Amino acid sequence: MKSNSHTLIRFDTVSRVYGRDATLVHALHQVSVEITSEEFTAIVGPSGCGKSTMLQLMGLLDQPTDGQVYFEGCSTTTLKSRQLADLRLHKIGFVFQDFNLIPVLSAIENIEFPLQLQGTSGKIRRKRAYDLLAKLDIEDIANRRPSDMSGGQQQRVAIARALVSDPVILIADEPSANLDSQTTQDLCDLLRTVNQDFAITIAVASHDPLVMEYARRRIHLLDGRINKDEQV
Amino acid sequence: MLSVSESKSVFEKIKLLLALSTRNLWRQKRRNSVLLIAIIIAVSGVIVLNSLIRGMQTQMVEQAVSGLSAHINIQSAKFRDDPWVGHGFIEDSSKLDDLFLKQRTLRGWTTRLHTPVVVMSERETRGAFLVGIDPERESISFINDLHIEGLTLTRTLDNSVIIGRALFDQLRTKLGHRIVVTLQNVQGISQDIGFRISGVYDADRNGIEKQYIFTGKRALQQLLDTTLISEIAIRFQSEKDAQQAQNFIVAAFPDLDVATWQQLNPLSAFMFEIVDVVIFIWLCIVLLTLVFGLLNSLLTAVLERKREIGIVRAVGLRSSMVLAQIMLESVLLMVLGIVIGLLFAFLFLFWIHEGIDLSMFAAGVELMNLSPKIVPALQLRDVVLVVGTSLLLAVFASLLPAYRSARINPIEAIRS
Ligand SMILES: Nc1ncnc2c1ncn2[C@@H]1O[C@H](COP(=O)(O)OP(=O)(O)OP(=O)(O)O)[C@@H](O)[C@H]1O
Ligand SMILES: [Mg+2]
């Protein structure tokens, strides 16, 4: 591990319980784990083991029912909804399985969206969005709406949007679930580039062996607990 | 205080909200254009109808105050009770001049002598009122505008009469013939006086034609050997001026009964009063139905867009911004509808600005003291009321949908 890396996210005996009484589900059970900066982590495990739940807690979309989540050293339990929203806006990039983009906005506008929320001026915004499009090799679809893009293109635009505000971590929940193997391969290459060249931490949940191949750390979940945590 | 960069960022956010709202509206073209059309119809319909009602209202007041009562009418209390010439009062011309010459809001004033009479022609007998007028002062009333066949009265000393068409027909007499009126004179004695019919007038209203015979006031006073008058009628520039002057006039004539046109025409006054209420109620009914359309559409939209709202929340849009965005959609649609609706209303009102003829329903219209032709009167306050209420209701209709959208939990939205 590089010397300048530091702990980005720390779970301290985190539990997340859904429902109550008869329908009670322990999605995560007393999980303690650390995500270090510049890691490329895959969270793997069978369906329902708690991968999405874990990513949502990391991404400050959700709050644990028990335990603490520290983001860059700070506890997040006491933060208000708008503070969490602002943290997500400035520090975290999300990519989901599908339907990631805002349908009424074009590719370039989708990418500009977080910057616009941050109040970045039009010129700077557009330039940064175009730079990213170029780096991700999708300049030709800049003005298309999501409905006119392929699944792979949509995911690339989603990644561009997640990266545009220089987040510290990119969180991707099964980003390749709806993609064919070639597109998945391309996506994985892209994620590796993002991780190595942009020096952005990546946490990705996936069933896909290919995605697991690319990751340098794999956290195996089973029934809401960490089964195995391996570095490769 | 906002710093420069902060206000710039607020500006960027507003731009973003506007873009999202307009495009989301555009996305549901069919649904929103139906709503837009409904708003346009409602707004233009309300504006046009309000203008017509206002036109009727104006006309009603005009009719009332151009009648013999004018804005303010002064008689003796006894005369109101029993209109006998002996219940009249002495005209103090210098006092009236003193009182009224300085009044800038005054349009004019006149004095008249009234008496109930029995009219006899060579063939028929009818009851009527004989009114002695000063023609030079009657510009304040309808008398000056009457269409007259034959000769009109020009001086207060004119001792011929002009008579309404309806009464003239009933009496089955001819222009230039003489009629005899029987009345009780100041001494309380029955007195017959002969008059020559110099003119026949046509009034908008049948009632007037049957009721009033006009002659010169001075001439009538001489015939009755009296200096009494029955009433002072005062006309102001506007209703408001009349209201302001009322107390002052009451104080100036402590021994007489000072009545407003509202007191003398209670039906017209009532109609005048309820017009505002009618307009408001009708506005509320129309706009409330719109609110439900808007509410329904917005609720559906929020439901449909649940997932993408979840995405933008995950990316970092604050829930207050989601709230604002939905409200903005509602307001934008309403503003567009208002603008187009007003445009249509103005065009239509311009087209009918000379008035529309309601003579088909004239019987009913006359009952309300109206002439069959209604000239629309567009009032700024009605436009402001419609625009203001619609905007308020647009915000109101968006409250629940906006609240629901702001409450959308990004995790659940993305999972579903
Ligand atoms: N909102 C919820 N309400 C109730 N139960 C939930 C909710 N979200 C998740 N769960 C349950 O929590 C457990 C973990 O869910 P999670 O989505 O984290 O699993 P996952 O590993 O992402 O599965 P998959 O591979 O299918 O995406 C599951 O049993 C799921 O049914
Ligand atoms: Mg999942």
XYZ file of C-alpha atoms in Angstrom, chain A residues 8 71-72 87-94 114-115 118 128 132 158-171 194 198-202, chain B residues 315:
37
model
C -11.587 7.028 4.091
C -16.462 9.351 6.782
C -12.966 10.853 6.559
C -21.348 15.413 1.406
C -22.662 13.118 -1.314
C -22.576 15.971 -3.786
C -18.991 16.946 -3.103
C -17.277 13.740 -1.969
C -19.059 10.727 -3.371
C -19.810 9.505 -6.854
C -22.534 6.927 -7.447
C -23.474 17.893 -9.879
C -21.332 20.892 -10.811
C -22.350 23.121 -6.587
C -14.820 19.840 -17.305
C -14.363 13.817 -19.061
C -22.978 7.823 -15.224
C -19.326 7.283 -14.353
C -18.413 10.626 -15.910
C -21.109 12.280 -13.814
C -19.851 10.500 -10.705
C -16.311 11.731 -11.386
C -17.000 15.287 -12.463
C -17.021 16.781 -9.001
C -13.715 15.118 -8.025
C -15.137 12.744 -5.439
C -12.940 10.870 -3.007
C -14.773 7.639 -3.675
C -16.722 6.101 -6.516
C -19.403 3.706 -5.358
C -10.281 5.835 -12.860
C -7.430 9.576 -11.356
C -6.401 8.084 -8.001
C -10.017 7.662 -6.936
C -11.078 5.029 -4.455
C -13.534 2.531 -5.824
C -26.195 12.483 -6.404
